[in-house]
mmCIF file of C-alpha atoms in Angstrom:
data_model
loop_
_atom_site.group_PDB
_atom_site.id
_atom_site.type_symbol
_atom_site.label_atom_id
_atom_site.label_comp_id
_atom_site.label_asym_id
_atom_site.label_seq_id
_atom_site.Cartn_x
_atom_site.Cartn_y
_atom_site.Cartn_z
ATOM 1 C CA MET A 1 76.285 99.772 129.222
ATOM 2 C CA SER A 2 78.736 101.250 126.755
ATOM 3 C CA ARG A 3 81.958 102.403 128.393
ATOM 4 C CA ILE A 4 82.342 105.205 125.868
ATOM 5 C CA GLY A 5 78.646 106.042 125.563
ATOM 6 C CA LYS A 6 78.023 106.622 129.260
ATOM 7 C CA GLN A 7 80.771 109.245 129.567
ATOM 8 C CA PRO A 8 79.513 112.826 129.180
ATOM 9 C CA VAL A 9 80.909 115.092 126.445
ATOM 10 C CA VAL A 10 82.424 118.172 128.109
ATOM 11 C CA ILE A 11 81.584 121.428 126.309
ATOM 12 C CA PRO A 12 84.305 124.145 126.444
ATOM 13 C CA ALA A 13 83.310 127.755 127.179
ATOM 14 C CA GLN A 14 83.720 129.026 123.585
ATOM 15 C CA VAL A 15 81.524 126.263 122.051
ATOM 16 C CA LYS A 16 77.743 126.550 121.605
ATOM 17 C CA VAL A 17 75.616 123.403 121.290
ATOM 18 C CA ALA A 18 71.959 123.429 120.249
ATOM 19 C CA GLN A 19 69.485 120.657 119.511
ATOM 20 C CA GLU A 20 66.606 121.032 117.054
ATOM 21 C CA GLY A 21 64.548 117.863 116.989
ATOM 22 C CA ARG A 22 66.923 115.000 116.080
ATOM 23 C CA GLN A 23 69.713 117.316 114.869
ATOM 24 C CA VAL A 24 72.561 118.524 117.085
ATOM 25 C CA ARG A 25 74.381 121.687 115.953
ATOM 26 C CA VAL A 26 77.808 122.615 117.309
ATOM 27 C CA GLU A 27 79.388 126.025 116.720
ATOM 28 C CA GLY A 28 82.808 127.272 117.801
ATOM 29 C CA PRO A 29 85.765 129.382 116.745
ATOM 30 C CA LYS A 30 86.917 126.875 114.069
ATOM 31 C CA GLY A 31 83.530 126.385 112.367
ATOM 32 C CA LYS A 32 80.026 124.918 112.501
ATOM 33 C CA LEU A 33 79.010 121.237 112.357
ATOM 34 C CA ALA A 34 75.696 119.379 112.477
ATOM 35 C CA PHE A 35 74.776 115.737 113.148
ATOM 36 C CA ASP A 36 71.460 113.860 112.905
ATOM 37 C CA LEU A 37 70.944 111.560 115.884
ATOM 38 C CA PRO A 38 69.912 107.951 115.191
ATOM 39 C CA ASP A 39 66.365 106.991 116.243
ATOM 40 C CA CYS A 40 67.526 104.713 119.056
ATOM 41 C CA VAL A 41 69.669 107.358 120.812
ATOM 42 C CA THR A 42 68.805 110.597 122.632
ATOM 43 C CA ALA A 43 71.057 113.476 123.682
ATOM 44 C CA VAL A 44 70.510 115.647 126.744
ATOM 45 C CA ILE A 45 72.319 118.982 126.529
ATOM 46 C CA GLU A 46 73.129 120.575 129.876
ATOM 47 C CA THR A 47 75.109 123.747 130.589
ATOM 48 C CA ALA A 48 78.601 122.289 130.288
ATOM 49 C CA GLN A 49 78.095 118.754 128.963
ATOM 50 C CA ILE A 50 76.159 116.461 126.637
ATOM 51 C CA GLN A 51 74.862 113.135 127.935
ATOM 52 C CA VAL A 52 73.998 110.461 125.361
ATOM 53 C CA ASN A 53 71.368 107.842 126.327
ATOM 54 C CA ARG A 54 69.906 104.894 124.463
ATOM 55 C CA LYS A 55 66.211 104.060 124.452
ATOM 56 C CA ASN A 56 66.461 100.263 124.814
ATOM 57 C CA ASP A 57 69.008 97.455 125.074
ATOM 58 C CA GLU A 58 68.755 96.081 121.523
ATOM 59 C CA ALA A 59 71.924 95.347 119.558
ATOM 60 C CA ARG A 60 71.462 98.341 117.230
ATOM 61 C CA SER A 61 70.948 100.703 120.170
ATOM 62 C CA ARG A 62 74.061 99.422 121.884
ATOM 63 C CA SER A 63 76.159 99.844 118.753
ATOM 64 C CA GLN A 64 74.872 103.373 118.076
ATOM 65 C CA HIS A 65 75.286 104.547 121.692
ATOM 66 C CA GLY A 66 79.082 104.757 121.833
ATOM 67 C CA LEU A 67 79.346 105.782 118.178
ATOM 68 C CA THR A 68 77.018 108.758 118.663
ATOM 69 C CA ARG A 69 78.904 109.909 121.765
ATOM 70 C CA ALA A 70 82.243 109.640 119.928
ATOM 71 C CA ILE A 71 80.912 111.631 116.952
ATOM 72 C CA LEU A 72 79.554 114.379 119.231
ATOM 73 C CA ASN A 73 82.865 114.497 121.123
ATOM 74 C CA ASN A 74 84.781 114.802 117.819
ATOM 75 C CA MET A 75 82.449 117.625 116.748
ATOM 76 C CA VAL A 76 83.045 119.564 119.981
ATOM 77 C CA THR A 77 86.804 118.991 119.743
ATOM 78 C CA GLY A 78 86.832 119.954 116.064
ATOM 79 C CA VAL A 79 85.069 123.301 116.430
ATOM 80 C CA SER A 80 87.220 124.258 119.432
ATOM 81 C CA ALA A 81 90.707 122.924 118.545
ATOM 82 C CA GLY A 82 90.385 121.463 115.031
ATOM 83 C CA PHE A 83 91.996 118.410 113.463
ATOM 84 C CA VAL A 84 95.234 118.212 111.459
ATOM 85 C CA LYS A 85 96.694 115.574 109.122
ATOM 86 C CA LYS A 86 100.175 115.981 107.673
ATOM 87 C CA LEU A 87 101.394 114.367 104.449
ATOM 88 C CA GLU A 88 104.858 114.104 102.907
ATOM 89 C CA ILE A 89 105.742 113.659 99.246
ATOM 90 C CA HIS A 90 108.833 111.559 98.436
ATOM 91 C CA GLY A 91 110.259 111.243 94.937
ATOM 92 C CA VAL A 92 112.430 113.183 92.519
ATOM 93 C CA GLY A 93 110.371 115.896 90.828
ATOM 94 C CA PHE A 94 107.269 115.164 92.909
ATOM 95 C CA LYS A 95 105.678 118.353 94.256
ATOM 96 C CA ALA A 96 102.420 120.003 95.259
ATOM 97 C CA ALA A 97 101.010 123.525 95.295
ATOM 98 C CA VAL A 98 97.726 125.140 96.306
ATOM 99 C CA ASP A 99 95.992 127.180 93.579
ATOM 100 C CA GLY A 100 92.938 128.865 95.109
ATOM 101 C CA GLN A 101 90.518 126.059 96.013
ATOM 102 C CA LYS A 102 92.550 123.291 94.312
ATOM 103 C CA VAL A 103 95.624 121.276 95.171
ATOM 104 C CA ASN A 104 97.857 120.819 92.118
ATOM 105 C CA MET A 105 100.109 117.753 92.451
ATOM 106 C CA ASN A 106 102.837 116.558 90.088
ATOM 107 C CA LEU A 107 103.496 112.904 90.951
ATOM 108 C CA GLY A 108 105.333 111.558 87.926
ATOM 109 C CA TYR A 109 102.275 110.993 85.786
ATOM 110 C CA SER A 110 101.894 112.471 82.288
ATOM 111 C CA HIS A 111 99.373 114.978 83.687
ATOM 112 C CA PRO A 112 99.100 117.085 86.844
ATOM 113 C CA ILE A 113 96.489 116.096 89.432
ATOM 114 C CA ASN A 114 94.044 118.868 90.382
ATOM 115 C CA TYR A 115 92.117 118.030 93.550
ATOM 116 C CA PRO A 116 89.284 120.398 94.606
ATOM 117 C CA ILE A 117 89.426 121.368 98.288
ATOM 118 C CA PRO A 118 86.049 120.989 100.081
ATOM 119 C CA ASP A 119 84.562 123.783 102.176
ATOM 120 C CA GLN A 120 85.674 123.955 105.838
ATOM 121 C CA VAL A 121 89.008 122.317 104.954
ATOM 122 C CA LYS A 122 92.240 124.284 104.701
ATOM 123 C CA VAL A 123 95.177 122.783 102.803
ATOM 124 C CA THR A 124 98.648 124.330 102.954
ATOM 125 C CA VAL A 125 101.871 123.253 101.260
ATOM 126 C CA ALA A 126 105.347 123.957 102.648
ATOM 127 C CA GLU A 127 108.623 123.286 100.793
ATOM 128 C CA ASN A 128 106.607 121.829 97.841
ATOM 129 C CA THR A 129 106.573 118.425 99.578
ATOM 130 C CA LYS A 130 104.873 118.872 102.961
ATOM 131 C CA ILE A 131 101.065 119.050 102.862
ATOM 132 C CA THR A 132 98.956 120.013 105.891
ATOM 133 C CA VAL A 133 95.199 119.360 105.923
ATOM 134 C CA GLU A 134 93.229 121.192 108.656
ATOM 135 C CA GLY A 135 89.555 121.517 109.529
ATOM 136 C CA PRO A 136 86.858 121.089 112.189
ATOM 137 C CA SER A 137 85.467 117.773 110.870
ATOM 138 C CA LYS A 138 87.601 114.755 111.714
ATOM 139 C CA GLU A 139 85.863 112.682 109.042
ATOM 140 C CA LEU A 140 86.356 115.270 106.301
ATOM 141 C CA VAL A 141 90.009 115.977 107.169
ATOM 142 C CA GLY A 142 90.762 112.247 107.182
ATOM 143 C CA ARG A 143 88.970 111.707 103.872
ATOM 144 C CA VAL A 144 90.799 114.554 102.116
ATOM 145 C CA ALA A 145 94.162 113.311 103.419
ATOM 146 C CA ALA A 146 93.364 109.742 102.340
ATOM 147 C CA GLU A 147 92.296 110.870 98.847
ATOM 148 C CA LEU A 148 95.478 112.932 98.409
ATOM 149 C CA ARG A 149 97.548 109.940 99.540
ATOM 150 C CA GLY A 150 95.558 107.658 97.235
ATOM 151 C CA PHE A 151 96.831 109.378 94.080
ATOM 152 C CA TYR A 152 100.272 107.792 94.605
ATOM 153 C CA PRO A 153 100.543 105.621 97.750
ATOM 154 C CA PRO A 154 104.102 104.899 98.896
ATOM 155 C CA GLU A 155 105.579 102.007 96.972
ATOM 156 C CA PRO A 156 107.861 99.516 98.728
ATOM 157 C CA TYR A 157 110.763 99.342 96.245
ATOM 158 C CA LYS A 158 111.978 102.938 96.003
ATOM 159 C CA GLY A 159 109.792 104.502 98.721
ATOM 160 C CA LYS A 160 108.317 107.080 96.331
ATOM 161 C CA GLY A 161 104.829 108.449 96.814
ATOM 162 C CA VAL A 162 102.594 110.389 99.177
ATOM 163 C CA ARG A 163 102.627 109.218 102.797
ATOM 164 C CA TYR A 164 101.385 110.376 106.162
ATOM 165 C CA ALA A 165 103.990 112.183 108.276
ATOM 166 C CA GLY A 166 105.802 109.594 110.351
ATOM 167 C CA GLU A 167 104.416 106.645 108.350
ATOM 168 C CA ALA A 168 106.918 103.810 108.066
ATOM 169 C CA VAL A 169 107.135 102.160 104.656
ATOM 170 C CA ARG A 170 108.532 98.626 104.608
ATOM 171 C CA ARG A 171 111.086 98.490 101.854
ATOM 172 C CA LYS A 172 111.468 95.383 99.680
ATOM 173 C CA GLU A 173 114.540 94.143 97.913
ATOM 174 C CA GLY A 174 114.383 94.219 94.130
ATOM 175 C CA LYS A 175 114.797 91.253 91.821
ATOM 176 C CA THR A 176 118.238 89.658 91.626
ATOM 177 C CA VAL A 177 119.814 87.738 88.756
ATOM 178 C CA GLN A 178 120.683 84.165 89.572
#
């Protein structure tokens, strides 16, 4: 039995969970999310918790059991508390700004980078170099943060680039003349 899968997902008071066929919908103060259950897994929604069960003991069922429970738990956490990723920009002249539904980043290229912000995700910029990505979907917040970082990942020689807050970048020594 899956150690993660057999634990129930606790539903806070302000969150509403409904199941329509194979789809589970979660609604809370931060937003609405939906998830389609795999065929080999069932969810039983009670008053204050969700219990995830698998139909058989095949390898696919075992692998989907804990995954489905973790996704449902992240959905409940996301609509009640939300998820946050913080990014920092390092480099002379590197900056970012939010223009409506786009993030405009100047990262030393010959052109500015305009990244469209998806629905349900809120991006804020403080001090031109600190980016905060917030939203109810853990997957979507992580993807947006990774794509913003991917435009100029931190390089090891000067340390310039976009990095996660608190990320340590191993610095390398440059070439030396012999």
